[in-house]
mmCIF file with all atom_site columns, C-alpha atoms in Angstrom:
data_model
loop_
_atom_site.group_PDB
_atom_site.id
_atom_site.type_symbol
_atom_site.label_atom_id
_atom_site.label_alt_id
_atom_site.label_comp_id
_atom_site.label_asym_id
_atom_site.label_entity_id
_atom_site.label_seq_id
_atom_site.pdbx_PDB_ins_code
_atom_site.Cartn_x
_atom_site.Cartn_y
_atom_site.Cartn_z
_atom_site.occupancy
_atom_site.B_iso_or_equiv
_atom_site.pdbx_formal_charge
_atom_site.auth_seq_id
_atom_site.auth_comp_id
_atom_site.auth_asym_id
_atom_site.auth_atom_id
_atom_site.pdbx_PDB_model_num
ATOM 1   C CA . MET A 1 1  ? 145.600 101.371 228.868 1.00 0.00 ? 1156 MET A CA 1
ATOM 2   C CA . TYR A 1 2  ? 142.240 100.363 228.380 1.00 0.00 ? 1157 TYR A CA 1
ATOM 3   C CA . VAL A 1 3  ? 139.328 101.304 230.723 1.00 0.00 ? 1158 VAL A CA 1
ATOM 4   C CA . ILE A 1 4  ? 135.721 100.470 231.506 1.00 0.00 ? 1159 ILE A CA 1
ATOM 5   C CA . LEU A 1 5  ? 133.954 103.068 233.556 1.00 0.00 ? 1160 LEU A CA 1
ATOM 6   C CA . VAL A 1 6  ? 130.551 103.012 235.096 1.00 0.00 ? 1161 VAL A CA 1
ATOM 7   C CA . TYR A 1 7  ? 129.186 105.211 237.547 1.00 0.00 ? 1162 TYR A CA 1
ATOM 8   C CA . ASP A 1 8  ? 125.987 105.417 239.602 1.00 0.00 ? 1163 ASP A CA 1
ATOM 9   C CA . ILE A 1 9  ? 125.354 109.163 240.378 1.00 0.00 ? 1164 ILE A CA 1
ATOM 10  C CA . GLY A 1 10 ? 122.775 111.456 241.978 1.00 0.00 ? 1165 GLY A CA 1
ATOM 11  C CA . GLU A 1 11 ? 120.353 112.745 239.346 1.00 0.00 ? 1166 GLU A CA 1
ATOM 12  C CA . ARG A 1 12 ? 121.296 116.343 240.343 1.00 0.00 ? 1167 ARG A CA 1
ATOM 13  C CA . ARG A 1 13 ? 125.200 115.604 239.304 1.00 0.00 ? 1168 ARG A CA 1
ATOM 14  C CA . VAL A 1 14 ? 124.905 113.222 236.528 1.00 0.00 ? 1169 VAL A CA 1
ATOM 15  C CA . GLY A 1 15 ? 125.088 115.626 233.773 1.00 0.00 ? 1170 GLY A CA 1
ATOM 16  C CA . LYS A 1 16 ? 128.030 117.239 234.751 1.00 0.00 ? 1171 LYS A CA 1
ATOM 17  C CA . MET A 1 17 ? 129.732 113.878 235.303 1.00 0.00 ? 1172 MET A CA 1
ATOM 18  C CA . LEU A 1 18 ? 128.659 112.726 231.952 1.00 0.00 ? 1173 LEU A CA 1
ATOM 19  C CA . LYS A 1 19 ? 129.991 115.571 230.244 1.00 0.00 ? 1174 LYS A CA 1
ATOM 20  C CA . HIS A 1 20 ? 133.579 115.110 232.171 1.00 0.00 ? 1175 HIS A CA 1
ATOM 21  C CA . CYS A 1 21 ? 133.813 111.692 231.374 1.00 0.00 ? 1176 CYS A CA 1
ATOM 22  C CA . ARG A 1 22 ? 133.028 112.231 227.852 1.00 0.00 ? 1177 ARG A CA 1
ATOM 23  C CA . LYS A 1 23 ? 135.958 114.403 227.516 1.00 0.00 ? 1178 LYS A CA 1
ATOM 24  C CA . TYR A 1 24 ? 138.111 111.262 228.407 1.00 0.00 ? 1179 TYR A CA 1
ATOM 25  C CA . LEU A 1 25 ? 136.289 107.850 227.117 1.00 0.00 ? 1180 LEU A CA 1
ATOM 26  C CA . ASN A 1 26 ? 133.747 106.738 224.641 1.00 0.00 ? 1181 ASN A CA 1
ATOM 27  C CA . TRP A 1 27 ? 130.042 106.704 225.991 1.00 0.00 ? 1182 TRP A CA 1
ATOM 28  C CA . ILE A 1 28 ? 128.671 103.425 225.403 1.00 0.00 ? 1183 ILE A CA 1
ATOM 29  C CA . GLN A 1 29 ? 125.717 102.994 227.579 1.00 0.00 ? 1184 GLN A CA 1
ATOM 30  C CA . ASN A 1 30 ? 123.597 105.597 229.685 1.00 0.00 ? 1185 ASN A CA 1
ATOM 31  C CA . SER A 1 31 ? 126.309 105.387 232.563 1.00 0.00 ? 1186 SER A CA 1
ATOM 32  C CA . VAL A 1 32 ? 128.991 103.456 230.834 1.00 0.00 ? 1187 VAL A CA 1
ATOM 33  C CA . PHE A 1 33 ? 132.392 104.506 229.125 1.00 0.00 ? 1188 PHE A CA 1
ATOM 34  C CA . GLU A 1 34 ? 135.026 102.821 227.318 1.00 0.00 ? 1189 GLU A CA 1
ATOM 35  C CA . GLY A 1 35 ? 138.452 103.539 225.978 1.00 0.00 ? 1190 GLY A CA 1
ATOM 36  C CA . GLU A 1 36 ? 142.108 103.847 225.629 1.00 0.00 ? 1191 GLU A CA 1
ATOM 37  C CA . ILE A 1 37 ? 143.710 106.138 228.013 1.00 0.00 ? 1192 ILE A CA 1
ATOM 38  C CA . THR A 1 38 ? 147.110 107.138 229.701 1.00 0.00 ? 1193 THR A CA 1
ATOM 39  C CA . GLU A 1 39 ? 147.625 106.507 233.426 1.00 0.00 ? 1194 GLU A CA 1
ATOM 40  C CA . VAL A 1 40 ? 148.101 110.605 233.537 1.00 0.00 ? 1195 VAL A CA 1
ATOM 41  C CA . LYS A 1 41 ? 144.896 111.235 231.809 1.00 0.00 ? 1196 LYS A CA 1
ATOM 42  C CA . LEU A 1 42 ? 143.012 108.691 233.866 1.00 0.00 ? 1197 LEU A CA 1
ATOM 43  C CA . LYS A 1 43 ? 144.480 110.423 237.288 1.00 0.00 ? 1198 LYS A CA 1
ATOM 44  C CA . GLU A 1 44 ? 143.122 113.559 235.940 1.00 0.00 ? 1199 GLU A CA 1
ATOM 45  C CA . LEU A 1 45 ? 139.429 111.854 235.113 1.00 0.00 ? 1200 LEU A CA 1
ATOM 46  C CA . VAL A 1 46 ? 139.459 110.575 238.561 1.00 0.00 ? 1201 VAL A CA 1
ATOM 47  C CA . ILE A 1 47 ? 140.449 113.811 240.537 1.00 0.00 ? 1202 ILE A CA 1
ATOM 48  C CA . GLY A 1 48 ? 137.923 115.795 238.374 1.00 0.00 ? 1203 GLY A CA 1
ATOM 49  C CA . ALA A 1 49 ? 135.137 113.092 239.005 1.00 0.00 ? 1204 ALA A CA 1
ATOM 50  C CA . LYS A 1 50 ? 135.720 113.171 242.800 1.00 0.00 ? 1205 LYS A CA 1
ATOM 51  C CA . LYS A 1 51 ? 134.836 116.945 242.569 1.00 0.00 ? 1206 LYS A CA 1
ATOM 52  C CA . ILE A 1 52 ? 131.652 116.146 240.978 1.00 0.00 ? 1207 ILE A CA 1
ATOM 53  C CA . MET A 1 53 ? 130.771 113.282 243.069 1.00 0.00 ? 1208 MET A CA 1
ATOM 54  C CA . ASN A 1 54 ? 129.058 112.817 246.386 1.00 0.00 ? 1209 ASN A CA 1
ATOM 55  C CA . GLU A 1 55 ? 131.425 110.198 247.591 1.00 0.00 ? 1210 GLU A CA 1
ATOM 56  C CA . GLU A 1 56 ? 128.731 109.213 250.392 1.00 0.00 ? 1211 GLU A CA 1
ATOM 57  C CA . PHE A 1 57 ? 126.189 108.384 248.053 1.00 0.00 ? 1212 PHE A CA 1
ATOM 58  C CA . ASP A 1 58 ? 127.848 108.069 244.457 1.00 0.00 ? 1213 ASP A CA 1
ATOM 59  C CA . SER A 1 59 ? 129.891 105.318 242.942 1.00 0.00 ? 1214 SER A CA 1
ATOM 60  C CA . LEU A 1 60 ? 132.403 105.185 240.343 1.00 0.00 ? 1215 LEU A CA 1
ATOM 61  C CA . ILE A 1 61 ? 133.858 101.710 239.198 1.00 0.00 ? 1216 ILE A CA 1
ATOM 62  C CA . LEU A 1 62 ? 136.954 101.456 236.837 1.00 0.00 ? 1217 LEU A CA 1
ATOM 63  C CA . PHE A 1 63 ? 137.879 98.311  235.325 1.00 0.00 ? 1218 PHE A CA 1
ATOM 64  C CA . LYS A 1 64 ? 141.511 98.699  234.055 1.00 0.00 ? 1219 LYS A CA 1
ATOM 65  C CA . SER A 1 65 ? 143.370 96.274  231.513 1.00 0.00 ? 1220 SER A CA 1
ATOM 66  C CA . ARG A 1 66 ? 146.731 96.703  229.891 1.00 0.00 ? 1221 ARG A CA 1
ATOM 67  C CA . ASP A 1 67 ? 145.052 96.078  226.585 1.00 0.00 ? 1222 ASP A CA 1
ATOM 68  C CA . GLN A 1 68 ? 141.826 95.873  225.140 1.00 0.00 ? 1223 GLN A CA 1
ATOM 69  C CA . LYS A 1 69 ? 142.576 92.446  223.459 1.00 0.00 ? 1224 LYS A CA 1
ATOM 70  C CA . TRP A 1 70 ? 141.866 90.782  226.774 1.00 0.00 ? 1225 TRP A CA 1
ATOM 71  C CA . LEU A 1 71 ? 138.329 91.733  226.614 1.00 0.00 ? 1226 LEU A CA 1
ATOM 72  C CA . ASP A 1 72 ? 135.706 90.837  224.179 1.00 0.00 ? 1227 ASP A CA 1
ATOM 73  C CA . LYS A 1 73 ? 132.392 92.632  224.099 1.00 0.00 ? 1228 LYS A CA 1
ATOM 74  C CA . GLN A 1 74 ? 128.888 91.678  223.371 1.00 0.00 ? 1229 GLN A CA 1
ATOM 75  C CA . ILE A 1 75 ? 125.972 94.012  222.974 1.00 0.00 ? 1230 ILE A CA 1
ATOM 76  C CA . VAL A 1 76 ? 122.227 93.026  223.311 1.00 0.00 ? 1231 VAL A CA 1
ATOM 77  C CA . GLY A 1 77 ? 119.543 95.143  222.519 1.00 0.00 ? 1232 GLY A CA 1
ATOM 78  C CA . LYS A 1 78 ? 119.581 98.892  221.879 1.00 0.00 ? 1233 LYS A CA 1
ATOM 79  C CA . GLU A 1 79 ? 122.690 99.890  220.113 1.00 0.00 ? 1234 GLU A CA 1
ATOM 80  C CA . LEU A 1 80 ? 124.963 102.881 221.367 1.00 0.00 ? 1235 LEU A CA 1
ATOM 81  C CA . SER A 1 81 ? 124.241 105.090 218.451 1.00 0.00 ? 1236 SER A CA 1
ATOM 82  C CA . ASN A 1 82 ? 120.776 105.524 219.689 1.00 0.00 ? 1237 ASN A CA 1
ATOM 83  C CA . ILE A 1 83 ? 121.962 106.932 222.926 1.00 0.00 ? 1238 ILE A CA 1
ATOM 84  C CA . ASP A 1 84 ? 122.629 110.675 221.724 1.00 0.00 ? 1239 ASP A CA 1
ATOM 85  C CA . ASN A 1 85 ? 119.160 110.799 220.704 1.00 0.00 ? 1240 ASN A CA 1
ATOM 86  C CA . PHE A 1 86 ? 117.989 111.034 224.213 1.00 0.00 ? 1241 PHE A CA 1
ATOM 87  C CA . LEU A 1 87 ? 119.768 114.122 225.362 1.00 0.00 ? 1242 LEU A CA 1
ATOM 88  C CA . MET B 1 1  ? 135.330 83.092  232.070 1.00 0.00 ? 1499 MET B CA 1
ATOM 89  C CA . TYR B 1 2  ? 135.125 86.426  233.810 1.00 0.00 ? 1500 TYR B CA 1
ATOM 90  C CA . VAL B 1 3  ? 132.625 88.657  232.961 1.00 0.00 ? 1501 VAL B CA 1
ATOM 91  C CA . ILE B 1 4  ? 131.175 92.096  233.548 1.00 0.00 ? 1502 ILE B CA 1
ATOM 92  C CA . LEU B 1 5  ? 127.672 93.026  232.946 1.00 0.00 ? 1503 LEU B CA 1
ATOM 93  C CA . VAL B 1 6  ? 125.931 96.454  232.629 1.00 0.00 ? 1504 VAL B CA 1
ATOM 94  C CA . TYR B 1 7  ? 122.418 97.245  231.813 1.00 0.00 ? 1505 TYR B CA 1
ATOM 95  C CA . ASP B 1 8  ? 120.398 100.161 230.987 1.00 0.00 ? 1506 ASP B CA 1
ATOM 96  C CA . ILE B 1 9  ? 116.619 99.007  231.365 1.00 0.00 ? 1507 ILE B CA 1
ATOM 97  C CA . GLY B 1 10 ? 113.291 100.695 231.595 1.00 0.00 ? 1508 GLY B CA 1
ATOM 98  C CA . GLU B 1 11 ? 112.250 101.268 234.982 1.00 0.00 ? 1509 GLU B CA 1
ATOM 99  C CA . ARG B 1 12 ? 109.124 98.639  234.704 1.00 0.00 ? 1510 ARG B CA 1
ATOM 100 C CA . ARG B 1 13 ? 111.512 95.615  233.781 1.00 0.00 ? 1511 ARG B CA 1
ATOM 101 C CA . VAL B 1 14 ? 114.609 96.674  236.048 1.00 0.00 ? 1512 VAL B CA 1
ATOM 102 C CA . GLY B 1 15 ? 113.656 94.537  239.138 1.00 0.00 ? 1513 GLY B CA 1
ATOM 103 C CA . LYS B 1 16 ? 112.996 91.690  237.193 1.00 0.00 ? 1514 LYS B CA 1
ATOM 104 C CA . MET B 1 17 ? 116.401 92.291  235.404 1.00 0.00 ? 1515 MET B CA 1
ATOM 105 C CA . LEU B 1 18 ? 118.083 92.477  238.705 1.00 0.00 ? 1516 LEU B CA 1
ATOM 106 C CA . LYS B 1 19 ? 116.859 89.215  240.125 1.00 0.00 ? 1517 LYS B CA 1
ATOM 107 C CA . HIS B 1 20 ? 117.724 87.569  236.878 1.00 0.00 ? 1518 HIS B CA 1
ATOM 108 C CA . CYS B 1 21 ? 121.155 88.818  236.657 1.00 0.00 ? 1519 CYS B CA 1
ATOM 109 C CA . ARG B 1 22 ? 122.009 88.088  240.446 1.00 0.00 ? 1520 ARG B CA 1
ATOM 110 C CA . LYS B 1 23 ? 121.454 84.203  239.787 1.00 0.00 ? 1521 LYS B CA 1
ATOM 111 C CA . TYR B 1 24 ? 124.622 84.433  237.930 1.00 0.00 ? 1522 TYR B CA 1
ATOM 112 C CA . LEU B 1 25 ? 126.722 86.998  238.872 1.00 0.00 ? 1523 LEU B CA 1
ATOM 113 C CA . ASN B 1 26 ? 127.684 89.387  242.146 1.00 0.00 ? 1524 ASN B CA 1
ATOM 114 C CA . TRP B 1 27 ? 125.953 92.546  242.018 1.00 0.00 ? 1525 TRP B CA 1
ATOM 115 C CA . ILE B 1 28 ? 128.531 95.542  242.444 1.00 0.00 ? 1526 ILE B CA 1
ATOM 116 C CA . GLN B 1 29 ? 126.719 98.795  241.396 1.00 0.00 ? 1527 GLN B CA 1
ATOM 117 C CA . ASN B 1 30 ? 123.228 99.789  240.558 1.00 0.00 ? 1528 ASN B CA 1
ATOM 118 C CA . SER B 1 31 ? 123.405 98.164  237.221 1.00 0.00 ? 1529 SER B CA 1
ATOM 119 C CA . VAL B 1 32 ? 126.506 96.614  236.959 1.00 0.00 ? 1530 VAL B CA 1
ATOM 120 C CA . PHE B 1 33 ? 127.640 93.220  237.852 1.00 0.00 ? 1531 PHE B CA 1
ATOM 121 C CA . GLU B 1 34 ? 130.803 90.938  237.808 1.00 0.00 ? 1532 GLU B CA 1
ATOM 122 C CA . GLY B 1 35 ? 131.843 87.226  238.210 1.00 0.00 ? 1533 GLY B CA 1
ATOM 123 C CA . GLU B 1 36 ? 132.947 84.028  237.129 1.00 0.00 ? 1534 GLU B CA 1
ATOM 124 C CA . ILE B 1 37 ? 130.695 82.273  234.796 1.00 0.00 ? 1535 ILE B CA 1
ATOM 125 C CA . THR B 1 38 ? 130.914 79.247  232.496 1.00 0.00 ? 1536 THR B CA 1
ATOM 126 C CA . GLU B 1 39 ? 129.882 79.693  228.640 1.00 0.00 ? 1537 GLU B CA 1
ATOM 127 C CA . VAL B 1 40 ? 126.611 77.800  228.990 1.00 0.00 ? 1538 VAL B CA 1
ATOM 128 C CA . LYS B 1 41 ? 125.667 79.359  232.003 1.00 0.00 ? 1539 LYS B CA 1
ATOM 129 C CA . LEU B 1 42 ? 126.216 82.847  230.214 1.00 0.00 ? 1540 LEU B CA 1
ATOM 130 C CA . LYS B 1 43 ? 124.152 81.745  227.370 1.00 0.00 ? 1541 LYS B CA 1
ATOM 131 C CA . GLU B 1 44 ? 121.438 80.907  229.705 1.00 0.00 ? 1542 GLU B CA 1
ATOM 132 C CA . LEU B 1 45 ? 121.877 84.389  231.214 1.00 0.00 ? 1543 LEU B CA 1
ATOM 133 C CA . VAL B 1 46 ? 121.375 85.899  228.027 1.00 0.00 ? 1544 VAL B CA 1
ATOM 134 C CA . ILE B 1 47 ? 118.563 84.021  226.667 1.00 0.00 ? 1545 ILE B CA 1
ATOM 135 C CA . GLY B 1 48 ? 116.618 84.939  229.898 1.00 0.00 ? 1546 GLY B CA 1
ATOM 136 C CA . ALA B 1 49 ? 117.605 88.579  229.815 1.00 0.00 ? 1547 ALA B CA 1
ATOM 137 C CA . LYS B 1 50 ? 116.509 88.901  226.293 1.00 0.00 ? 1548 LYS B CA 1
ATOM 138 C CA . LYS B 1 51 ? 113.145 87.603  227.575 1.00 0.00 ? 1549 LYS B CA 1
ATOM 139 C CA . ILE B 1 52 ? 112.903 90.644  230.051 1.00 0.00 ? 1550 ILE B CA 1
ATOM 140 C CA . MET B 1 53 ? 114.121 93.182  228.066 1.00 0.00 ? 1551 MET B CA 1
ATOM 141 C CA . ASN B 1 54 ? 112.404 95.270  225.476 1.00 0.00 ? 1552 ASN B CA 1
ATOM 142 C CA . GLU B 1 55 ? 115.401 95.326  222.956 1.00 0.00 ? 1553 GLU B CA 1
ATOM 143 C CA . GLU B 1 56 ? 114.370 98.338  221.247 1.00 0.00 ? 1554 GLU B CA 1
ATOM 144 C CA . PHE B 1 57 ? 114.776 100.419 224.397 1.00 0.00 ? 1555 PHE B CA 1
ATOM 145 C CA . ASP B 1 58 ? 116.597 98.293  226.579 1.00 0.00 ? 1556 ASP B CA 1
ATOM 146 C CA . SER B 1 59 ? 120.562 97.810  226.206 1.00 0.00 ? 1557 SER B CA 1
ATOM 147 C CA . LEU B 1 60 ? 122.584 95.079  228.001 1.00 0.00 ? 1558 LEU B CA 1
ATOM 148 C CA . ILE B 1 61 ? 126.631 95.121  227.461 1.00 0.00 ? 1559 ILE B CA 1
ATOM 149 C CA . LEU B 1 62 ? 129.041 92.218  228.480 1.00 0.00 ? 1560 LEU B CA 1
ATOM 150 C CA . PHE B 1 63 ? 132.643 92.422  228.803 1.00 0.00 ? 1561 PHE B CA 1
ATOM 151 C CA . LYS B 1 64 ? 134.324 88.927  228.641 1.00 0.00 ? 1562 LYS B CA 1
ATOM 152 C CA . SER B 1 65 ? 137.565 87.964  229.564 1.00 0.00 ? 1563 SER B CA 1
ATOM 153 C CA . ARG B 1 66 ? 139.248 84.880  229.864 1.00 0.00 ? 1564 ARG B CA 1
ATOM 154 C CA . ASP B 1 67 ? 140.759 85.437  233.234 1.00 0.00 ? 1565 ASP B CA 1
ATOM 155 C CA . GLN B 1 68 ? 139.957 88.173  235.991 1.00 0.00 ? 1566 GLN B CA 1
ATOM 156 C CA . LYS B 1 69 ? 143.403 88.697  236.244 1.00 0.00 ? 1567 LYS B CA 1
ATOM 157 C CA . TRP B 1 70 ? 143.733 91.095  233.226 1.00 0.00 ? 1568 TRP B CA 1
ATOM 158 C CA . LEU B 1 71 ? 141.705 93.457  234.788 1.00 0.00 ? 1569 LEU B CA 1
ATOM 159 C CA . ASP B 1 72 ? 142.140 95.772  237.398 1.00 0.00 ? 1570 ASP B CA 1
ATOM 160 C CA . LYS B 1 73 ? 139.358 97.301  239.479 1.00 0.00 ? 1571 LYS B CA 1
ATOM 161 C CA . GLN B 1 74 ? 139.221 100.651 241.080 1.00 0.00 ? 1572 GLN B CA 1
ATOM 162 C CA . ILE B 1 75 ? 136.316 101.942 243.178 1.00 0.00 ? 1573 ILE B CA 1
ATOM 163 C CA . VAL B 1 76 ? 135.579 105.373 244.032 1.00 0.00 ? 1574 VAL B CA 1
ATOM 164 C CA . GLY B 1 77 ? 132.973 106.682 246.304 1.00 0.00 ? 1575 GLY B CA 1
ATOM 165 C CA . LYS B 1 78 ? 130.057 104.419 247.751 1.00 0.00 ? 1576 LYS B CA 1
ATOM 166 C CA . GLU B 1 79 ? 131.284 100.801 248.558 1.00 0.00 ? 1577 GLU B CA 1
ATOM 167 C CA . LEU B 1 80 ? 129.195 97.993  247.049 1.00 0.00 ? 1578 LEU B CA 1
ATOM 168 C CA . SER B 1 81 ? 128.028 96.698  250.556 1.00 0.00 ? 1579 SER B CA 1
ATOM 169 C CA . ASN B 1 82 ? 126.000 99.983  251.078 1.00 0.00 ? 1580 ASN B CA 1
ATOM 170 C CA . ILE B 1 83 ? 124.078 98.985  247.831 1.00 0.00 ? 1581 ILE B CA 1
ATOM 171 C CA . ASP B 1 84 ? 121.842 96.142  249.497 1.00 0.00 ? 1582 ASP B CA 1
ATOM 172 C CA . ASN B 1 85 ? 120.492 98.766  251.964 1.00 0.00 ? 1583 ASN B CA 1
ATOM 173 C CA . PHE B 1 86 ? 118.527 100.334 249.260 1.00 0.00 ? 1584 PHE B CA 1
ATOM 174 C CA . LEU B 1 87 ? 116.537 97.538  248.635 1.00 0.00 ? 1585 LEU B CA 1
#
């Protein structure tokens, strides 16, 4: 399945969350990830994310699609390849 | 068409961008929007966004789908309704 993941996480937890999500998906913007993932791996991702998050303040949204072909992506501005320079 | 919009924008421009995107889509997370939009309105949104953005530093990603039914949304943590309390 194809997944888009976006989070809004407290500054203290964001580094850990970034590292966790990158284990499963491709990092495409500051707090946005995408990629192909199995149902089992996605469950693992969410369980791990919940351990990092403070669910009262932090938010994580997943958009799931059976196939990436249903989605068309358009990027405006800075290209993803620049992102890694900030870390 | 159904659209998910995510941006990563310099602090100085973020207020203006938020206001701009909310004219067209539903705000569901700090820098994430979604909603039904026509091709014409989406072009208008992107043209307006480009005027606000510094394209060297800022990034905007659009995921477009012909129909929302191809996407399944899952929210973990803070519910969207809390977001407006922060402004």
